[in-house]
Amino acid sequence: MNVARRSALGLIAAVGLLQVGQSPAAEETGSFAFASSLTSQYATITHMDGAIFSGVSQGTSTIVKSSGEPFVEGKSMQTRCIASGVVSADGTELEAACTSTSPSGDMLFSTAKRRVDSAAQEGGTGQLTLVGGAGRFENITGSCPYEVDYLTETLYVTWAECTWQR
């Protein structure tokens, strides 16, 4: 898998990791950290002087630290993301949209953006934005710097520390 795909996968994982919890919402602000493990499947085309890629990542995100509801420490969610990006001589631009769903059906929506200066870079950092949700995550917004580590071309882990508000 090329670097652009791997970078996109990391972005997706990060987005998905932010979406875990299982209790009724009680707090108006807080923080949490999560870890995600995702697999990806991407298609890439050559375009002009670079490449364009798009695809899906999916896996599990688990809250590893939390200040409290609605993000419950130790709870996991299924995360699914759609990502796309452009690879050029200037580097790689990545964007993803993710939905994380709890076993009870609560959903957390997030977006992620990441810029990689080199088309050959593996892993790295980006910015995840919490953009709402349904159920206990309704009206949740926030931000999370995240980091991605590729284990293989199609398997990666992401971790992030987030602040949120309602």
CSV table of C-alpha atoms in Angstrom, one decimal:
chain,number,residue,atom,x,y,z
A,1,MET,CA,0.0,0.0,0.0
A,2,ASN,CA,1.3,3.4,-0.8
A,3,VAL,CA,2.0,6.1,1.8
A,4,ALA,CA,-1.1,8.1,0.9
A,5,ARG,CA,-3.3,5.2,1.7
A,6,ARG,CA,-1.5,4.5,5.0
A,7,SER,CA,-1.8,8.1,6.0
A,8,ALA,CA,-5.5,8.1,5.2
A,9,LEU,CA,-6.0,5.0,7.3
A,10,GLY,CA,-4.4,6.6,10.3
A,11,LEU,CA,-6.6,9.6,9.9
A,12,ILE,CA,-9.6,7.5,9.9
A,13,ALA,CA,-8.6,5.5,12.9
A,14,ALA,CA,-8.1,8.7,14.8
A,15,VAL,CA,-11.5,9.9,14.0
A,16,GLY,CA,-13.1,6.6,15.0
A,17,LEU,CA,-11.4,6.4,18.3
A,18,LEU,CA,-13.1,9.3,19.7
A,19,GLN,CA,-16.5,7.7,19.8
A,20,VAL,CA,-17.0,5.5,22.8
A,21,GLY,CA,-19.4,5.5,25.8
A,22,GLN,CA,-22.4,3.7,27.3
A,23,SER,CA,-24.1,5.7,30.0
A,24,PRO,CA,-26.7,8.5,30.0
A,25,ALA,CA,-25.1,11.9,29.4
A,26,ALA,CA,-24.6,14.0,32.5
A,27,GLU,CA,-21.7,16.4,32.1
A,28,GLU,CA,-21.5,19.5,30.0
A,29,THR,CA,-17.7,19.5,29.5
A,30,GLY,CA,-14.9,17.0,30.0
A,31,SER,CA,-12.0,15.1,28.5
A,32,PHE,CA,-11.2,11.5,27.4
A,33,ALA,CA,-8.5,9.5,25.7
A,34,PHE,CA,-9.1,6.6,23.3
A,35,ALA,CA,-7.2,4.0,21.3
A,36,SER,CA,-8.5,2.5,18.1
A,37,SER,CA,-7.5,-0.4,16.0
A,38,LEU,CA,-8.7,-0.3,12.4
A,39,THR,CA,-8.3,-2.0,9.1
A,40,SER,CA,-8.6,-0.2,5.7
A,41,GLN,CA,-9.5,-0.8,2.1
A,42,TYR,CA,-8.6,1.9,-0.4
A,43,ALA,CA,-8.6,2.5,-4.1
A,44,THR,CA,-6.0,4.8,-5.7
A,45,ILE,CA,-5.8,6.4,-9.1
A,46,THR,CA,-3.0,8.3,-10.8
A,47,HIS,CA,-4.2,11.8,-11.5
A,48,MET,CA,-2.2,14.7,-13.1
A,49,ASP,CA,1.2,14.8,-11.2
A,50,GLY,CA,0.1,12.8,-8.2
A,51,ALA,CA,-2.6,10.4,-7.0
A,52,ILE,CA,-6.1,10.5,-5.4
A,53,PHE,CA,-7.3,7.8,-3.0
A,54,SER,CA,-10.5,7.0,-1.2
A,55,GLY,CA,-11.8,4.2,0.9
A,56,VAL,CA,-13.2,2.8,4.1
A,57,SER,CA,-11.6,2.0,7.5
A,58,GLN,CA,-13.4,0.1,10.3
A,59,GLY,CA,-12.6,-1.4,13.6
A,60,THR,CA,-12.9,-0.8,17.4
A,61,SER,CA,-12.3,2.3,19.5
A,62,THR,CA,-11.9,2.0,23.3
A,63,ILE,CA,-12.0,4.8,25.9
A,64,VAL,CA,-8.8,4.4,28.0
A,65,LYS,CA,-9.2,7.4,30.2
A,66,SER,CA,-12.2,9.7,31.0
A,67,SER,CA,-13.3,12.5,33.2
A,68,GLY,CA,-16.8,10.9,33.2
A,69,GLU,CA,-20.1,10.6,31.2
A,70,PRO,CA,-20.8,10.3,28.4
A,71,PHE,CA,-17.4,8.8,27.7
A,72,VAL,CA,-17.1,5.8,30.0
A,73,GLU,CA,-13.6,4.4,30.6
A,74,GLY,CA,-13.2,0.9,29.4
A,75,LYS,CA,-16.1,1.0,27.0
A,76,SER,CA,-15.7,0.3,23.3
A,77,MET,CA,-17.5,1.2,20.1
A,78,GLN,CA,-17.6,0.1,16.5
A,79,THR,CA,-16.0,2.8,14.3
A,80,ARG,CA,-16.4,3.2,10.5
A,81,CYS,CA,-14.8,5.9,8.5
A,82,ILE,CA,-14.7,7.2,4.9
A,83,ALA,CA,-11.5,8.9,3.9
A,84,SER,CA,-10.0,10.5,0.9
A,85,GLY,CA,-6.8,12.3,0.0
A,86,VAL,CA,-4.6,13.8,-2.6
A,87,VAL,CA,-0.9,13.0,-3.0
A,88,SER,CA,1.3,15.6,-4.8
A,89,ALA,CA,4.9,16.8,-4.9
A,90,ASP,CA,4.0,19.0,-1.9
A,91,GLY,CA,2.9,16.1,0.3
A,92,THR,CA,-0.4,14.4,1.1
A,93,GLU,CA,-3.7,16.0,2.2
A,94,LEU,CA,-6.1,13.7,4.1
A,95,GLU,CA,-9.7,14.1,5.3
A,96,ALA,CA,-12.0,11.6,6.9
A,97,ALA,CA,-15.5,11.4,8.3
A,98,CYS,CA,-16.3,8.8,11.0
A,99,THR,CA,-19.2,7.4,12.9
A,100,SER,CA,-18.6,5.4,16.1
A,101,THR,CA,-21.6,3.4,17.4
A,102,SER,CA,-22.0,2.0,20.9
A,103,PRO,CA,-23.7,-1.4,21.5
A,104,SER,CA,-26.8,0.5,22.6
A,105,GLY,CA,-26.9,2.5,19.3
A,106,ASP,CA,-25.5,5.9,20.5
A,107,MET,CA,-23.5,7.5,17.7
A,108,LEU,CA,-20.6,10.0,17.8
A,109,PHE,CA,-19.7,11.8,14.6
A,110,SER,CA,-16.2,13.1,13.9
A,111,THR,CA,-14.0,14.5,11.1
A,112,ALA,CA,-10.2,14.3,10.8
A,113,LYS,CA,-7.7,16.3,8.8
A,114,ARG,CA,-4.0,15.6,8.4
A,115,ARG,CA,-1.2,16.9,6.3
A,116,VAL,CA,1.9,14.8,5.6
A,117,ASP,CA,4.8,16.8,4.1
A,118,SER,CA,6.3,13.7,2.5
A,119,ALA,CA,4.4,11.1,0.4
A,120,ALA,CA,6.7,8.5,2.0
A,121,GLN,CA,5.9,9.3,5.6
A,122,GLU,CA,4.3,6.6,7.7
A,123,GLY,CA,2.3,7.4,10.8
A,124,GLY,CA,2.2,10.9,12.2
A,125,THR,CA,-0.2,13.4,13.8
A,126,GLY,CA,-3.4,15.2,12.9
A,127,GLN,CA,-6.4,17.0,14.3
A,128,LEU,CA,-9.8,15.3,15.0
A,129,THR,CA,-13.0,17.3,15.5
A,130,LEU,CA,-16.0,16.0,17.3
A,131,VAL,CA,-19.0,17.3,15.4
A,132,GLY,CA,-22.1,15.9,17.1
A,133,GLY,CA,-23.9,12.6,17.5
A,134,ALA,CA,-27.1,10.9,18.5
A,135,GLY,CA,-28.3,9.5,21.8
A,136,ARG,CA,-25.9,10.2,24.6
A,137,PHE,CA,-23.5,12.0,22.2
A,138,GLU,CA,-26.1,14.5,20.9
A,139,ASN,CA,-24.7,18.0,20.7
A,140,ILE,CA,-21.1,16.9,21.6
A,141,THR,CA,-18.4,19.0,20.0
A,142,GLY,CA,-14.7,19.1,20.7
A,143,SER,CA,-11.2,18.6,19.5
A,144,CYS,CA,-8.5,15.9,19.7
A,145,PRO,CA,-4.9,15.9,18.5
A,146,TYR,CA,-4.2,12.3,17.4
A,147,GLU,CA,-1.4,10.1,16.5
A,148,VAL,CA,-1.3,7.2,14.0
A,149,ASP,CA,1.0,4.2,13.9
A,150,TYR,CA,0.8,1.7,10.9
A,151,LEU,CA,1.3,-1.9,11.8
A,152,THR,CA,0.9,-3.1,8.2
A,153,GLU,CA,-0.3,-1.5,5.0
A,154,THR,CA,-4.0,-2.1,6.0
A,155,LEU,CA,-3.8,-2.3,9.8
A,156,TYR,CA,-3.2,0.7,12.0
A,157,VAL,CA,-3.7,2.0,15.5
A,158,THR,CA,-4.6,5.5,16.6
A,159,TRP,CA,-4.7,7.2,19.9
A,160,ALA,CA,-5.9,10.7,21.0
A,161,GLU,CA,-6.6,12.9,24.0
A,162,CYS,CA,-9.8,14.9,23.6
A,163,THR,CA,-11.6,17.8,25.2
A,164,TRP,CA,-15.4,18.1,24.6
A,165,GLN,CA,-18.4,20.3,25.5
A,166,ARG,CA,-22.1,20.2,25.0
